Short mmCIF file of C-alpha atoms in Angstrom, two decimals:
data_model
loop_
_atom_site.label_atom_id
_atom_site.label_comp_id
_atom_site.label_asym_id
_atom_site.label_seq_id
_atom_site.Cartn_x
_atom_site.Cartn_y
_atom_site.Cartn_z
CA GLU A 86 17.89 80.58 197.66
CA ALA A 87 21.01 81.28 195.59
CA GLU A 88 22.49 78.26 193.86
CA VAL A 89 25.14 77.20 191.38
CA ALA A 90 23.64 76.48 187.96
CA GLN A 91 25.08 73.87 185.61
CA SER A 92 24.09 72.61 182.19
CA PRO A 93 23.53 70.22 180.63
CA ARG A 94 22.57 67.76 183.35
CA TYR A 95 23.25 64.81 181.09
CA LYS A 96 25.35 64.48 177.96
CA ILE A 97 25.91 61.38 175.84
CA THR A 98 28.48 61.65 173.09
CA GLU A 99 30.67 59.49 170.92
CA LYS A 100 34.42 59.41 171.37
CA SER A 101 36.35 62.02 169.39
CA GLN A 102 33.43 64.48 169.58
CA ALA A 103 33.59 67.85 171.34
CA VAL A 104 31.70 68.47 174.58
CA ALA A 105 31.09 71.66 176.57
CA PHE A 106 29.75 72.25 180.07
CA TRP A 107 28.54 75.55 181.48
CA CYS A 108 28.48 76.82 185.06
CA ASP A 109 27.00 79.96 186.60
CA PRO A 110 28.19 80.43 190.20
CA ILE A 111 26.37 82.09 193.06
CA SER A 112 26.29 85.83 192.49
CA GLY A 113 29.29 87.53 194.06
CA HIS A 114 31.38 84.38 194.40
CA ALA A 115 34.79 85.18 192.99
CA THR A 116 36.20 81.65 193.32
CA LEU A 117 35.01 78.94 190.92
CA TYR A 118 36.07 75.30 190.74
CA TRP A 119 35.59 72.51 188.22
CA TYR A 120 35.84 68.99 189.64
CA ARG A 121 35.62 65.58 187.97
CA GLN A 122 34.09 62.70 189.89
CA ILE A 123 34.38 59.12 188.71
CA LEU A 124 31.73 56.77 190.07
CA GLY A 125 32.64 55.59 193.56
CA GLN A 126 35.41 58.13 194.05
CA GLY A 127 35.73 61.59 195.53
CA PRO A 128 35.79 64.71 193.36
CA GLU A 129 39.18 65.64 191.89
CA LEU A 130 40.03 69.24 191.06
CA LEU A 131 40.48 70.09 187.40
CA VAL A 132 40.76 73.87 187.56
CA GLN A 133 40.31 76.73 190.05
CA PHE A 134 39.54 80.32 189.05
CA GLN A 135 39.81 83.49 191.08
CA ASP A 136 37.71 86.00 189.14
CA GLU A 137 38.85 85.47 185.53
CA SER A 138 42.32 84.17 186.42
CA VAL A 139 43.34 80.53 186.66
CA VAL A 140 44.74 79.78 190.11
CA ASP A 141 45.44 76.09 189.60
CA ASP A 142 45.03 73.87 186.54
CA SER A 143 47.82 71.43 187.28
CA GLN A 144 45.47 68.42 187.02
CA LEU A 145 43.69 69.57 183.85
CA PRO A 146 44.63 67.40 180.81
CA LYS A 147 45.48 70.37 178.67
CA ASP A 148 45.88 68.39 175.45
CA ARG A 149 42.11 67.90 175.35
CA PHE A 150 40.53 69.98 178.14
CA SER A 151 40.15 73.74 178.30
CA ALA A 152 38.38 76.03 180.74
CA GLU A 153 37.59 79.71 180.65
CA ARG A 154 35.88 82.34 182.75
CA LEU A 155 36.18 85.36 180.50
CA LYS A 156 34.28 87.97 182.51
CA GLY A 157 34.88 86.45 185.91
CA VAL A 158 31.31 85.25 186.24
CA ASP A 159 30.15 82.13 184.39
CA SER A 160 32.53 79.49 183.14
CA THR A 161 32.79 76.89 180.38
CA LEU A 162 34.68 73.58 180.47
CA LYS A 163 35.39 71.98 177.10
CA ILE A 164 36.65 68.56 176.09
CA GLN A 165 37.89 67.94 172.57
CA PRO A 166 38.17 65.18 171.57
CA ALA A 167 36.26 63.18 174.17
CA GLU A 168 37.66 59.77 175.13
CA LEU A 169 35.97 56.79 176.79
CA GLY A 170 37.82 57.50 180.04
CA ASP A 171 36.23 60.96 180.27
CA SER A 172 32.91 59.42 181.31
CA ALA A 173 32.27 60.96 184.73
CA MET A 174 30.30 63.58 186.64
CA TYR A 175 31.62 67.10 186.11
CA LEU A 176 30.91 69.29 189.12
CA CYS A 177 31.11 73.04 189.44
CA ALA A 178 31.48 74.75 192.80
CA SER A 179 31.84 78.34 193.95
CA SER A 180 32.80 80.16 197.12
CA SER A 181 33.56 83.57 198.45
CA PRO A 182 37.31 84.14 198.71
CA PHE A 183 38.53 82.38 201.84
CA TRP A 184 40.24 85.57 203.05
CA ALA A 185 36.98 87.49 202.94
CA ALA A 186 34.54 84.89 204.20
CA THR A 187 34.30 81.33 205.47
CA GLY A 188 35.43 79.71 202.24
CA GLU A 189 32.32 77.49 202.24
CA LEU A 190 31.88 75.54 199.00
CA PHE A 191 28.56 75.40 197.17
CA PHE A 192 28.05 72.86 194.39
CA GLY A 193 25.77 72.64 191.39
CA GLU A 194 23.83 69.53 190.42
CA GLY A 195 26.61 68.38 188.11
CA SER A 196 26.82 67.31 184.47
CA ARG A 197 26.90 63.57 183.86
CA LEU A 198 28.97 62.71 180.76
CA THR A 199 28.82 59.35 179.02
CA VAL A 200 31.25 58.74 176.16
CA LEU A 201 30.37 55.84 173.84
CA LYS B 1183 50.27 67.36 199.11
CA GLN B 1184 47.14 67.01 201.25
CA GLU B 1185 45.63 63.52 201.37
CA VAL B 1186 42.17 62.84 202.80
CA THR B 1187 40.99 59.40 203.89
CA GLN B 1188 37.49 58.39 204.92
CA ILE B 1189 36.69 55.31 206.94
CA PRO B 1190 34.63 53.20 206.62
CA ALA B 1191 34.11 53.15 202.85
CA ALA B 1192 30.64 51.70 203.31
CA LEU B 1193 28.24 51.25 206.19
CA SER B 1194 24.87 49.53 206.50
CA VAL B 1195 22.88 49.97 209.70
CA PRO B 1196 19.33 49.55 210.99
CA GLU B 1197 17.21 52.61 211.54
CA GLY B 1198 17.69 54.36 214.87
CA GLU B 1199 21.40 53.70 215.33
CA ASN B 1200 23.86 56.46 216.18
CA LEU B 1201 26.70 56.61 213.65
CA VAL B 1202 30.24 57.93 213.47
CA LEU B 1203 31.94 58.63 210.15
CA ASN B 1204 35.64 59.37 210.11
CA CYS B 1205 37.78 61.70 208.02
CA SER B 1206 41.56 61.98 208.38
CA PHE B 1207 44.00 64.33 206.65
CA THR B 1208 47.78 64.37 206.40
CA ASP B 1209 48.56 68.11 206.61
CA SER B 1210 47.19 69.80 209.73
CA ALA B 1211 47.69 73.32 208.31
CA ILE B 1212 44.08 73.64 207.20
CA TYR B 1213 41.79 76.62 206.78
CA ASN B 1214 38.51 74.72 207.16
CA LEU B 1215 36.87 71.31 206.82
CA GLN B 1216 33.48 70.76 205.25
CA TRP B 1217 31.14 67.75 205.30
CA PHE B 1218 28.86 67.05 202.35
CA ARG B 1219 26.07 64.68 201.46
CA GLN B 1220 25.69 63.30 197.93
CA ASP B 1221 22.63 61.43 196.69
CA PRO B 1222 23.06 59.11 193.67
CA GLY B 1223 23.55 61.05 190.45
CA LYS B 1224 23.34 64.41 192.22
CA GLY B 1225 25.67 67.19 193.24
CA LEU B 1226 27.06 67.75 196.73
CA THR B 1227 25.00 69.34 199.48
CA SER B 1228 26.84 71.10 202.28
CA LEU B 1229 26.07 69.76 205.74
CA LEU B 1230 28.54 71.40 208.11
CA LEU B 1231 31.55 73.69 207.86
CA ILE B 1232 34.18 73.83 210.61
CA GLN B 1233 36.74 76.62 210.61
CA SER B 1234 40.26 75.76 211.75
CA SER B 1235 39.74 77.69 214.98
CA GLN B 1236 36.61 75.71 215.88
CA ARG B 1237 36.30 72.32 217.57
CA GLU B 1238 32.79 71.35 216.47
CA GLN B 1239 29.63 72.35 214.66
CA THR B 1240 26.08 71.07 215.07
CA SER B 1241 23.04 71.04 212.83
CA GLY B 1242 19.99 69.10 213.93
CA ARG B 1243 20.96 65.43 214.32
CA LEU B 1244 24.43 66.07 212.89
CA ASN B 1245 27.53 66.98 214.85
CA ALA B 1246 30.99 67.38 213.36
CA SER B 1247 34.17 67.66 215.38
CA LEU B 1248 37.67 68.69 214.36
CA ASP B 1249 41.01 67.81 215.92
CA LYS B 1250 43.65 69.52 213.81
CA SER B 1251 46.59 68.24 215.80
CA SER B 1252 45.70 64.62 215.10
CA GLY B 1253 44.44 65.33 211.57
CA ARG B 1254 40.97 63.99 212.21
CA SER B 1255 37.32 64.94 211.93
CA THR B 1256 34.26 62.91 212.81
CA LEU B 1257 30.68 63.27 211.68
CA TYR B 1258 28.18 62.00 214.23
CA ILE B 1259 24.65 61.17 213.05
CA ALA B 1260 22.14 60.64 215.84
CA ALA B 1261 19.10 58.38 215.51
CA SER B 1262 19.70 57.49 211.86
CA GLN B 1263 16.76 57.35 209.43
CA PRO B 1264 16.34 55.72 205.99
CA GLY B 1265 16.40 59.22 204.49
CA ASP B 1266 19.99 59.57 205.70
CA SER B 1267 21.07 56.98 203.13
CA ALA B 1268 23.61 58.69 200.87
CA THR B 1269 27.34 59.12 200.40
CA TYR B 1270 29.04 61.43 202.87
CA LEU B 1271 32.19 63.26 201.81
CA CYS B 1272 34.61 65.47 203.68
CA ALA B 1273 36.69 68.20 202.06
CA VAL B 1274 39.70 69.93 203.54
CA LEU B 1275 40.73 73.43 202.49
CA SER B 1276 44.48 73.41 202.97
CA GLY B 1277 46.13 76.51 204.37
CA GLY B 1278 49.03 76.41 201.94
CA SER B 1279 47.44 75.77 198.57
CA TYR B 1280 43.87 76.84 199.42
CA ILE B 1281 42.63 73.99 197.25
CA PRO B 1282 39.73 71.89 198.62
CA THR B 1283 40.76 68.21 198.71
CA PHE B 1284 38.16 65.48 199.03
CA GLY B 1285 38.08 62.00 200.48
CA ARG B 1286 36.47 59.11 198.59
CA GLY B 1287 33.41 59.21 200.81
CA THR B 1288 31.46 56.83 203.04
CA SER B 1289 28.45 55.17 201.46
CA LEU B 1290 25.71 54.88 204.08
CA ILE B 1291 22.60 52.72 203.92
CA VAL B 1292 20.05 52.95 206.71
CA HIS B 1293 17.46 50.19 206.42
CA PRO B 1294 14.04 50.28 208.08
#
């Protein structure tokens, strides 16, 4: 069964260090999302891609966060420098474009970040 | 801006009970609504997807309904089991922004 792949599953780092997360969406899914989920809360959108283009990154803290999807397939989310408040689960999701299919979201297992 | 609210925030029930989880949204111009399950420390697993033109979807013991005009969806779980213990989240894909917006979830514990 096709699934969204994410790595690493767990990352522990010290504040001020750089961190990177990788996501490989389901094959053929043009839309890719990065969400951040703080314990006990719902996921909050950081960035949405359509192919290689950013559709929405209004909630991405651009002074320290960056995201790219160079070839419109896999994607990387980077944090530099990491701060204590960045400790959270980082979730990647993909979907077929809503105008071409149901728009159903599929999530990966997530990357749990702990900043010390 | 779409806002999604889930009530109750937490629920603890004995095994065998029928449950109703609620999801409300402020902007009725939606494309679809999706219910997810999340186990501790894991990603989200899709349970049911309801398109804006649909009124309900069913999968096994789960039934989700959608009332766009009132901005509400309910997830009905029949004959709950301990294995149903998890957090249940709803996400609304808004018709204007096409950005999925999530509620904070309902944490469910089903005890034997």
